Short mmCIF file of C-alpha atoms and ligand atoms in Angstrom, two decimals:
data_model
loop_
_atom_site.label_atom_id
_atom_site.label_comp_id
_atom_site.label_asym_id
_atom_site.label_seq_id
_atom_site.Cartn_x
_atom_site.Cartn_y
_atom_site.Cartn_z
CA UNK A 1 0.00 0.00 0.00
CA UNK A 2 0.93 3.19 -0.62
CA UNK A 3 1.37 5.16 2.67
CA UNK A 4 -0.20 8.40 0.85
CA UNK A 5 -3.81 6.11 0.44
CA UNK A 6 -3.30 5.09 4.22
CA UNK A 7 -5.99 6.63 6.67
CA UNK A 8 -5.64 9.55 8.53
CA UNK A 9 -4.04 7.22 11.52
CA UNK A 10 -4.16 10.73 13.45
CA UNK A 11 -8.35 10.76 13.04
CA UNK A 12 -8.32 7.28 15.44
CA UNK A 13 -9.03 8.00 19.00
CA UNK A 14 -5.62 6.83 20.73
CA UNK A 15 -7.31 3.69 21.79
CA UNK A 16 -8.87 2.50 18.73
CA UNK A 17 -5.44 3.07 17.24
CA UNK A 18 -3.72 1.11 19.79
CA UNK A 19 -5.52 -1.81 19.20
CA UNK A 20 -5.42 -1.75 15.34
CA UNK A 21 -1.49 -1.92 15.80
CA UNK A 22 -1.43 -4.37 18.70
CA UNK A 23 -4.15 -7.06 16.25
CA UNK A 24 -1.56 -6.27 13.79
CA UNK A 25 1.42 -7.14 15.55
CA UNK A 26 -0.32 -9.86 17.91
CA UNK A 27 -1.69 -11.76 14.42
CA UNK A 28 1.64 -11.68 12.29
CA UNK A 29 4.61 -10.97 13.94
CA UNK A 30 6.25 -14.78 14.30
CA UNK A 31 6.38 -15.49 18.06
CA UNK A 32 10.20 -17.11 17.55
CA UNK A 33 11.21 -13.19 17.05
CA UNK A 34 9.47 -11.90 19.87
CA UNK A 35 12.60 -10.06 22.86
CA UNK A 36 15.59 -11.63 20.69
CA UNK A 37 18.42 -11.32 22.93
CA UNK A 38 20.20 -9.66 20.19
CA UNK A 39 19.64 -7.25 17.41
CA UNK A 40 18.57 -9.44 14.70
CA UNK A 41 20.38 -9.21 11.08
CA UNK A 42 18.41 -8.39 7.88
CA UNK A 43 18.75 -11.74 6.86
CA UNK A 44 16.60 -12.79 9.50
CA UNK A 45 14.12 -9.89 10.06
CA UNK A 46 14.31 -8.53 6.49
CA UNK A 47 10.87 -10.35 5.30
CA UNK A 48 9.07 -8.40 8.63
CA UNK A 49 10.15 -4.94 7.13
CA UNK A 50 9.74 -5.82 3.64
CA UNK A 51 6.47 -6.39 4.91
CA UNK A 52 5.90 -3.17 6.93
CA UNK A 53 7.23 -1.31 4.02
CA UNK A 54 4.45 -2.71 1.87
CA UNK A 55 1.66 -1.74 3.87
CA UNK A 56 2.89 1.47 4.42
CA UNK A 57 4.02 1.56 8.05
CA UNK A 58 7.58 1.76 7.30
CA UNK A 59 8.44 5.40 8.29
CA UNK A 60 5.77 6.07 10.67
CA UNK A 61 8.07 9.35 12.03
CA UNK A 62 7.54 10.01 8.38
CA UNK A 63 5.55 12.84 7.19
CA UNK A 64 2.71 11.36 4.73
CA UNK A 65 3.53 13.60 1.52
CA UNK A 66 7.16 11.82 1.96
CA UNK A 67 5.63 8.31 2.18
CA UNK A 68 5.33 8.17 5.55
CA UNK A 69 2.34 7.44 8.45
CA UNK A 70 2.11 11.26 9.49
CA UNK A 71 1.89 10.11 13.29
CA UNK A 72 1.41 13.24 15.65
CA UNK A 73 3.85 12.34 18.71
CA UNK A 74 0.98 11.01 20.77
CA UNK A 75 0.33 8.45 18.00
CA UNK A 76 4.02 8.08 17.40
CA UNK A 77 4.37 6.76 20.78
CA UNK A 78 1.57 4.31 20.67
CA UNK A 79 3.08 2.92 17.85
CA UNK A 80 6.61 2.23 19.37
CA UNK A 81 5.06 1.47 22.84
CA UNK A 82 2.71 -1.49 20.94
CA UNK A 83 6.22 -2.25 18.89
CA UNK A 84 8.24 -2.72 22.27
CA UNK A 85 5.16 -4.12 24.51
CA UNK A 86 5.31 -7.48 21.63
CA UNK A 87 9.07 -7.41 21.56
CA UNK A 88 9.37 -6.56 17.57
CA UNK A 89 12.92 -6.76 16.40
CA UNK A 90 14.83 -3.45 15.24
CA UNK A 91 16.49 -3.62 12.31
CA UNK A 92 19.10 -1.62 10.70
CA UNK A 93 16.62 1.36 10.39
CA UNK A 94 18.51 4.66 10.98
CA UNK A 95 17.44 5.42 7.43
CA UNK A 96 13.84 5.51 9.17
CA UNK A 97 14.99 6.97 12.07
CA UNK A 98 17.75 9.25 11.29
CA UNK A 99 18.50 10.02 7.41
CA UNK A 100 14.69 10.22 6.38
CA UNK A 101 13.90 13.31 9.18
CA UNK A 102 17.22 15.12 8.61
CA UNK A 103 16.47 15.31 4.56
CA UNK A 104 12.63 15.92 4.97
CA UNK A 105 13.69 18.77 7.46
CA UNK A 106 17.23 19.67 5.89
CA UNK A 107 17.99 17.96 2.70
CA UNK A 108 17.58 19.49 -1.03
CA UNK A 109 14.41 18.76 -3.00
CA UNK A 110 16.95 16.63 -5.01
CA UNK A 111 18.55 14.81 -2.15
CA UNK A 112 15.04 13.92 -0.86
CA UNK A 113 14.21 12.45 -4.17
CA UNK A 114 17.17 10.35 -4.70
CA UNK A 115 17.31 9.01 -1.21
CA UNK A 116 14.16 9.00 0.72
CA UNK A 117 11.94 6.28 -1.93
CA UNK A 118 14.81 3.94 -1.48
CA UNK A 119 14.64 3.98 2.15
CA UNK A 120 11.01 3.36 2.44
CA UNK A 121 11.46 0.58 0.24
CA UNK A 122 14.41 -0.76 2.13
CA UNK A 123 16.47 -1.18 -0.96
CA UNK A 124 18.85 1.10 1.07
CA UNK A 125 19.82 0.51 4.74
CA UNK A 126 21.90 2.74 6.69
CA UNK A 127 23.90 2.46 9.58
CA UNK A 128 25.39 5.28 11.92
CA UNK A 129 29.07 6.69 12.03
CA UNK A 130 29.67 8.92 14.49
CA UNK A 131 31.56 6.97 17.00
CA UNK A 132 35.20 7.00 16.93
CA UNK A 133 37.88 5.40 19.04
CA UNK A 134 38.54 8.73 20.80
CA UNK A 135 35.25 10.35 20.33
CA UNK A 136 32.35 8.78 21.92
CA UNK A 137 30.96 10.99 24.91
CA UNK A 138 33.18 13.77 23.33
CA UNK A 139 31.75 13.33 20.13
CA UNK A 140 32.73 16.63 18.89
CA UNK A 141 36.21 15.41 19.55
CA UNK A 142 36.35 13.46 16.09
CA UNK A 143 38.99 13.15 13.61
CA UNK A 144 37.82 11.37 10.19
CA UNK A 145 38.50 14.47 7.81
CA UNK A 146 36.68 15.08 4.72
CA UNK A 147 38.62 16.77 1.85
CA UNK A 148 37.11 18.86 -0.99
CA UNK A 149 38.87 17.57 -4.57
CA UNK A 150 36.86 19.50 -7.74
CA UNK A 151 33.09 17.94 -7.29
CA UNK A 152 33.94 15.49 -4.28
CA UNK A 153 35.21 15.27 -0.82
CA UNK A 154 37.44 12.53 -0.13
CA UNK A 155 37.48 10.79 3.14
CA UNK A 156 39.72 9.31 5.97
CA UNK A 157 38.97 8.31 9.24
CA UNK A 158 37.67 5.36 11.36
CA UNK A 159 34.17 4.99 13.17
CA UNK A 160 33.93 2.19 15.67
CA UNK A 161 30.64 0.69 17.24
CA UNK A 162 28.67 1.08 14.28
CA UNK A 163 25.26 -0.72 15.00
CA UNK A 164 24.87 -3.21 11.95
CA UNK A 165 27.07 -2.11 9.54
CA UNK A 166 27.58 -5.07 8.58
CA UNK A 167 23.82 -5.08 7.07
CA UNK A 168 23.75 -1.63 5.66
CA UNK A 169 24.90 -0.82 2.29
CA UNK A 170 25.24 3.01 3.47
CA UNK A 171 26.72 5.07 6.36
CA UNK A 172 25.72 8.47 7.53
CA UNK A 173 29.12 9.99 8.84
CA UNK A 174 30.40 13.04 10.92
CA UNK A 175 34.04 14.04 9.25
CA UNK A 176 35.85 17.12 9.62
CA UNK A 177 35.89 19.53 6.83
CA UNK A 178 37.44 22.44 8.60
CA UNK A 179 40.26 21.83 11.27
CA UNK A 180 41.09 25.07 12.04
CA UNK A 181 37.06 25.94 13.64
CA UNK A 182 36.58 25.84 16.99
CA UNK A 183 35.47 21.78 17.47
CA UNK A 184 31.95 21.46 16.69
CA UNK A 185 31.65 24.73 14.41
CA UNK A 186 34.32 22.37 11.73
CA UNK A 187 32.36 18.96 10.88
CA UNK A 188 29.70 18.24 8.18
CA UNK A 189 27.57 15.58 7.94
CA UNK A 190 27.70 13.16 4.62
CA UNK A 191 25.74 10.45 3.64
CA UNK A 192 28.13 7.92 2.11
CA UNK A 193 27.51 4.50 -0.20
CA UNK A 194 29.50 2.19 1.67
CA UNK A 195 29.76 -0.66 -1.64
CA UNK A 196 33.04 1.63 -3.32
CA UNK A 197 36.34 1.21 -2.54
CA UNK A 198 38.13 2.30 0.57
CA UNK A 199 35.47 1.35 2.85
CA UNK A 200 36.04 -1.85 4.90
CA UNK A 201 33.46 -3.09 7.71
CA UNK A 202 35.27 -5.29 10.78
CA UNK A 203 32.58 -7.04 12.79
CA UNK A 204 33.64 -6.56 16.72
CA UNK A 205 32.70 -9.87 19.01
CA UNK A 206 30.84 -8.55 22.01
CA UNK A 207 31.14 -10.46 25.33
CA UNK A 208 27.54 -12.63 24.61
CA UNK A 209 29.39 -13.71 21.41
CA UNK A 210 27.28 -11.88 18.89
CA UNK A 211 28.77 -9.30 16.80
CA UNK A 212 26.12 -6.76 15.77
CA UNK A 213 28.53 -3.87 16.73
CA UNK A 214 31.30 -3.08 14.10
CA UNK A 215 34.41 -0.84 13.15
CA UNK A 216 34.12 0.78 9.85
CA UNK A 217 38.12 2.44 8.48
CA UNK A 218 37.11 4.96 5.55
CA UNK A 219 40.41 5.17 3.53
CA UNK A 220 40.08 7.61 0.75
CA UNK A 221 36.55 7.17 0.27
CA UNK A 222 35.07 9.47 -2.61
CA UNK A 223 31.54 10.81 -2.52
CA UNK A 224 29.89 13.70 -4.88
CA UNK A 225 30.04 17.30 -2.86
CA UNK A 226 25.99 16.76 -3.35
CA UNK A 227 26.37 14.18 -0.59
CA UNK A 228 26.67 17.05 1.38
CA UNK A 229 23.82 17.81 3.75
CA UNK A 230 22.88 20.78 5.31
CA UNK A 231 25.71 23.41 4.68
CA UNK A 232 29.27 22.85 5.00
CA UNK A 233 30.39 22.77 8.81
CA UNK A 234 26.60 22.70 10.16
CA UNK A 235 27.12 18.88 10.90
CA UNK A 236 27.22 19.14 14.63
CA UNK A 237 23.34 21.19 14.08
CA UNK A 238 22.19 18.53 11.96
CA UNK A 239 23.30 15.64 14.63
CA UNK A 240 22.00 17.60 17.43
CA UNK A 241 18.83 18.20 15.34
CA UNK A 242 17.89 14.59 15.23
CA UNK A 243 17.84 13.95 19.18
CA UNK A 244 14.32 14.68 20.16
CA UNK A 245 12.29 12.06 19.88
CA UNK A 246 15.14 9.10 20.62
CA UNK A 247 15.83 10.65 24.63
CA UNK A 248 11.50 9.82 25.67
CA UNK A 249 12.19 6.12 23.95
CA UNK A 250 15.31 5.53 25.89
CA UNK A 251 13.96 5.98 28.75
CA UNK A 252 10.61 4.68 28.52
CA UNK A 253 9.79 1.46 31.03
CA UNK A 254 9.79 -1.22 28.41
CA UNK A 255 12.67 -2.91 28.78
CA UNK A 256 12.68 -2.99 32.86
CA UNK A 257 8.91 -4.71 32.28
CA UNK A 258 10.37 -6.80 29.44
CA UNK A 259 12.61 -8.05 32.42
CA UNK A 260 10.51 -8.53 34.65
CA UNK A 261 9.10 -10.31 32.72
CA UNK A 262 11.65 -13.09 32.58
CA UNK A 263 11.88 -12.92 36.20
CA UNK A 264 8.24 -13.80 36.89
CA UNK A 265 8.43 -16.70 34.24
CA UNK A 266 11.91 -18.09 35.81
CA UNK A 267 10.74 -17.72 39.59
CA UNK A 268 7.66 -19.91 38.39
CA UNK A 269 9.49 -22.31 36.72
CA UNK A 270 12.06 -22.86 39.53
CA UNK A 271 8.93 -22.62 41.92
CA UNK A 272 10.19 -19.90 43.96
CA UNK A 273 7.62 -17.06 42.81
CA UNK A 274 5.66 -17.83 46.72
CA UNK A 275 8.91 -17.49 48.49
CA UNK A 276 8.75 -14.88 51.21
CA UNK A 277 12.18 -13.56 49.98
CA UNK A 278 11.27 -13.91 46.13
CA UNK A 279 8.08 -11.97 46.55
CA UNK A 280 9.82 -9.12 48.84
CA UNK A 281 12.36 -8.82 46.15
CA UNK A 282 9.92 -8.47 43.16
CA UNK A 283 7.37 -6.64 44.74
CA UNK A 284 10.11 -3.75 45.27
CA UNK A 285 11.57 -4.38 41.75
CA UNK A 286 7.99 -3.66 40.78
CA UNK A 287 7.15 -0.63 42.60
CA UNK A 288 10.53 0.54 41.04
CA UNK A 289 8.86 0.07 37.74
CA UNK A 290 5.61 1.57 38.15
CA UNK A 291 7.11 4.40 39.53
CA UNK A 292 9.48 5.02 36.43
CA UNK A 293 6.56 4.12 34.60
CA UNK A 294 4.71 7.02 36.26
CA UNK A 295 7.84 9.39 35.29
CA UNK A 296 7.82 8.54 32.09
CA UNK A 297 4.06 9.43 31.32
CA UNK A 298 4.88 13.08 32.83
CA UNK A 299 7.54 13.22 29.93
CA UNK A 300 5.15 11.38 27.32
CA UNK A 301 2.22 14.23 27.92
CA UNK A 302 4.65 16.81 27.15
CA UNK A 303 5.62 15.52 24.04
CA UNK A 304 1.92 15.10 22.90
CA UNK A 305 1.76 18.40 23.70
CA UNK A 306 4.13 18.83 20.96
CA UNK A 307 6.48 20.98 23.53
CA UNK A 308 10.16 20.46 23.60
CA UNK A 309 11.37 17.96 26.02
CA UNK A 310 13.18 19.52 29.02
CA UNK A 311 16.39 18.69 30.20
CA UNK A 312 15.37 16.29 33.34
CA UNK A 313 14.43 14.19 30.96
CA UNK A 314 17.50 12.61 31.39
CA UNK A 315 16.81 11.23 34.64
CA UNK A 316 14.45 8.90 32.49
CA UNK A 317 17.37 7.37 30.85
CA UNK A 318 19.20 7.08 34.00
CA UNK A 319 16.05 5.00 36.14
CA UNK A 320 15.03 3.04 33.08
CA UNK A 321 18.80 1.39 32.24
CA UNK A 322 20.13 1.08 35.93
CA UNK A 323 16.57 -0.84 37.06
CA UNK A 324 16.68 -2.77 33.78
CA UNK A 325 20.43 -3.94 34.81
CA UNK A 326 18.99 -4.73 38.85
CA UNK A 327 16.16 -6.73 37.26
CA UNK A 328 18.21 -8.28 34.66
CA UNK A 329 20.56 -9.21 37.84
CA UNK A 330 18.26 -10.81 39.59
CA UNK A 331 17.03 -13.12 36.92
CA UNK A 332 20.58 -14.76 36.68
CA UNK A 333 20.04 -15.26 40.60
CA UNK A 334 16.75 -16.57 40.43
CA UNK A 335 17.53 -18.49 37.37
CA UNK A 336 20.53 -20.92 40.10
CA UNK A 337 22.60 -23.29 38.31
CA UNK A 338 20.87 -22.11 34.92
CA UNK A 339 21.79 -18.90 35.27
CA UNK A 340 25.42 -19.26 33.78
CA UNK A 341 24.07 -20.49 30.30
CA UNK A 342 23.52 -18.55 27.52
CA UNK A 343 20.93 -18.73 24.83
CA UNK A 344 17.48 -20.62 25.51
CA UNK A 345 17.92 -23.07 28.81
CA UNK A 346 15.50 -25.10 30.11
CA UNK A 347 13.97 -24.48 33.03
CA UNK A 348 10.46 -25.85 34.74
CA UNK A 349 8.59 -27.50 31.64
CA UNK A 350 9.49 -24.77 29.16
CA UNK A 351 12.65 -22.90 28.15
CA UNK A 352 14.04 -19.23 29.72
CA UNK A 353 16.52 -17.14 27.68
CA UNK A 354 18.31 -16.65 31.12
CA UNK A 355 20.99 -14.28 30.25
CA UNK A 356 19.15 -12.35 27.57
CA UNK A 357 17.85 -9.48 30.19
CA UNK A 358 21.20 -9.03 31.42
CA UNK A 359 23.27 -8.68 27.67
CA UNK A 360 21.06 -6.30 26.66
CA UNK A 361 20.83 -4.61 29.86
CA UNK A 362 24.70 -4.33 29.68
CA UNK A 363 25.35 -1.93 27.38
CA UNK A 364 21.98 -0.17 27.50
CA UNK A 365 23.84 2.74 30.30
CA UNK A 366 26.49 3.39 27.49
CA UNK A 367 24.70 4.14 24.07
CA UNK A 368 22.29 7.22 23.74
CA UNK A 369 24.62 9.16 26.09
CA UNK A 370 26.38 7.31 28.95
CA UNK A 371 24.22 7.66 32.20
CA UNK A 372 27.74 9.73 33.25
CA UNK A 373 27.07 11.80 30.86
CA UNK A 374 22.88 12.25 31.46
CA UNK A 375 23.65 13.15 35.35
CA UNK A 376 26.39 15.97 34.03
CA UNK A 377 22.86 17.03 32.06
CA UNK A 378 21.01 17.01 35.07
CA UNK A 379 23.76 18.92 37.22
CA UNK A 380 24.31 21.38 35.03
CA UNK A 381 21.08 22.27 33.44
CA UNK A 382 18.74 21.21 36.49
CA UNK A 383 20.42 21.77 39.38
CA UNK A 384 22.40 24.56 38.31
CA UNK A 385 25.73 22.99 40.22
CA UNK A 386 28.76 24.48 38.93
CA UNK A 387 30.45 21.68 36.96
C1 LIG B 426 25.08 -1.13 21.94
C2 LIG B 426 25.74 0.10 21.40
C3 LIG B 426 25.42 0.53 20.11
C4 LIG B 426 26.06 1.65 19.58
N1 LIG B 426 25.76 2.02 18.28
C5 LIG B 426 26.40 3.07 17.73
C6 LIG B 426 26.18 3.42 16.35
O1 LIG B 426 25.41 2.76 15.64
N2 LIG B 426 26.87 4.46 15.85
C7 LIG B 426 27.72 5.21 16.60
O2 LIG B 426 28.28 6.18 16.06
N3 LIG B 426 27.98 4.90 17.89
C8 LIG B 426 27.34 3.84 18.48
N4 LIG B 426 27.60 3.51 19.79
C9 LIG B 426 28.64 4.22 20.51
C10 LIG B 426 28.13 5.09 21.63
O3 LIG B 426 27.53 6.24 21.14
C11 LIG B 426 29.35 5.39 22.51
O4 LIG B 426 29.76 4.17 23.10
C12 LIG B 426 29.06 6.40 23.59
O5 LIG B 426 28.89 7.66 23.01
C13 LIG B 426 30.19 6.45 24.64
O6 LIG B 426 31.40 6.69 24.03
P1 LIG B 426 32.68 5.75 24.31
O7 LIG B 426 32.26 4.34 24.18
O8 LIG B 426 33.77 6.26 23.44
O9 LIG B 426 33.04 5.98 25.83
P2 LIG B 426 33.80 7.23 26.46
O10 LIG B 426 33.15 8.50 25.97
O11 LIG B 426 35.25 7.07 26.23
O12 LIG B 426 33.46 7.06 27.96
C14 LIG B 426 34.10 6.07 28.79
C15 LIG B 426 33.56 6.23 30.20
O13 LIG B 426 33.89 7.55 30.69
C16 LIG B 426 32.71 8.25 31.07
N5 LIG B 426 32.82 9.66 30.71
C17 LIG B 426 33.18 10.16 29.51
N6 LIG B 426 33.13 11.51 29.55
C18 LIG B 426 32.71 11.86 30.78
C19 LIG B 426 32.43 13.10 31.42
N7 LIG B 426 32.59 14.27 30.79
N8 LIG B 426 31.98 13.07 32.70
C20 LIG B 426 31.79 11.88 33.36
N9 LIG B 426 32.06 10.67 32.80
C21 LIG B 426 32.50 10.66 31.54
C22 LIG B 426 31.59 7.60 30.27
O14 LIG B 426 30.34 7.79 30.89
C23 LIG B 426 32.03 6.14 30.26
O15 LIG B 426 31.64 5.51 31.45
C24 LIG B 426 26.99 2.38 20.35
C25 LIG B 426 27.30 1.96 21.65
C26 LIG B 426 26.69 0.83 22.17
C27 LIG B 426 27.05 0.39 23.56
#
């Protein structure tokens, strides 16, 4: 379907729209994909977007006259909420996320034309290079350096814990174009085919054994100056542009509930759930959650009232990863013996993915902005400490 002949999703009341996503996803999303303890590859999840793309709920960030649902942010938010509540798999979908706003809000008419049909079809898929070895929380810190020759800017550099790169077949990047500007007045923001020479993609093993993270080494890479987006040097406003809506996701609840979750299903299947301890334990771990939960729907009514998130917001981030690591902790120790295996364990009469909370738990403090960083936030623009 074309997402232009798609109804006016924003018409719905919330509810009605709610459950015409959750029938959706309850009815056809394959149960054996449901909270992977890993990001899944395209390989595997491909056929799912394929699908979404098809009837039109590909982009639904998307503006419809660009092909996308049109969702106001209250709508948005059901959407993802429904999305996370059945445990659909990402995929590698910054195009959706990331590429497609930035054009439709700072790309040429031409730029939106040549890129934007081919990520709503998923022909192209894009992953994210703005990490380097010595610029992570100092982003701005960067040093891959982009070179005007004639028509093109030539590249060097190397970006490191690019999410599925192995998958994509392009690469939005942050490179230098002016070192003598102060540090984040000098970098542009390019969106770079990653099938040409000079580009090389090394997978990086994480400590579950999966390797969805990956370095990518640029080494001369050529791409037309109309590759260009924004102005030159107006990278760091473009990045900073696209942060909105990702800081309410981050922190919403769904992953601590996801793990408790698991803990509810492994204290039953060890037969512990009636345990004086056990229930002490979870009952707290619970009240944690409804009362992040509660936190999180004082953010979520500001940003259906279309008003720009404040800065506390970061305390979000901060309660939803460190109670979705405690949870995630405590279903290795309710899991016992079980809870040193990896991958889908037996346990009672069915099978627990024991150590699934806790790997994606792990890392779920550093991406986004490192909790370290999200309490400087809240120091320095809340409290008004001198930092
Ligand atoms: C699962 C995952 C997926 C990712 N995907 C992508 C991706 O697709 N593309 C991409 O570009 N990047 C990606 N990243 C990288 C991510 O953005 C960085 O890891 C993050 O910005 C932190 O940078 P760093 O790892 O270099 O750590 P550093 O910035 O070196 O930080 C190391 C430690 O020092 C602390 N620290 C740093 N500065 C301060 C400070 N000023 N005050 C207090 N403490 C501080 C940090 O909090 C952290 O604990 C991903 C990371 C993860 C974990």
């Amino acid at each position: 379907m074309n997402a232009e002949d798609s109804p006016d999703w924003n018409a719905l009341p919330d509810e009605d729209f709610r459950q015409r996503i959750r029938s959706y996803l309850e009815a056809h999303y394959p149960d054996q994909f449901r909270y992977p303890s890993r990001r899944l590859f395209w390989h595997e999840i491909g056929f799912w977007y394929r699908r979404m793309s098809e009837i039109g709920w590909i982009a639904p960030n998307w503006p419809r006259e660009h092909g996308g649902m049109g969702l106001d942010p209250a709508k948005l938010l059901i959407f993802y909420e429904e999305h996370e509540r059945w445990g659909v798999s990402r995929f590698a979908d910054m195009g959706i996320l990331m590429v497609g706003p930035l054009l439709i809000g700072h790309g040429t008419p031409e730029q939106r034309r040549q890129w934007l049909p081919k990520i709503l079809s998923c022909e192209h898929l894009w992953c994210q290079g703005y990490s380097e070895p010595n610029a992570g929380s100092d982003l701005a810190g960067l040093r891959t350096e982009a070179v005007r020759d004639g028509g093109e800017y030539v590249i060097n550099g190397q970006k490191i814990w690019t999410t599925l790169a192995t998958d994509a077949n392009h690469i939005f990047v942050l490179a230098r174009t002016d070192r003598d500007a102060k540090k984040q007045a000098g970098i542009s923001f390019f969106l770079v085919p990653m099938q040409q020479p000079g580009i090389r993609v090394r997978p990086i093993r994480d400590v579950a054994g999966h390797s969805e993270l990956c370095e990518v080494f640029l080494e001369n890479v050529r791409v037309p100056a109309a590759n260009l987006v924004g102005a030159p040097n107006e990278g760091w406003r473009m990045a900073k542009a696209l942060l909105g809506f990702e800081r309410i996701f981050l922190g919403a609840p769904k992953y601590p509930n996801y793990a408790l979750g698991v803990l509810a299903r492994v204290a039953q299947a060890r037969g512990i759930q009636d345990d004086p301890a056990f229930a002490q334990l979870f009952t707290r771990l619970r009240m944690h959650v409804e009362d992040h939960a509660a936190c999180y729907e004082r953010f979520v009514e500001i940003v259906k009232r279309g008003e720009p998130v404040p800065p506390d917001i970061s305390m979000l981030k901060i309660i939803s990863t460190e109670s979705f690591q405690a949870i995630a902790d405590q279903v290795i120790r309710a899991a016992g013996e079980a809870g040193q295996l990896s991958g889908m364990v037996p346990l009672g009469a069915g099978e627990v993915d024991v150590l699934g909370p806790f790997f994606r738990a792990l890392p779920s403090t550093i991406y986004g902005g490192t909790n370290e960083i999200q309490r400087n936030v809240l120091a320095r623009e809340v409290l008004k400490l001198p930092t």
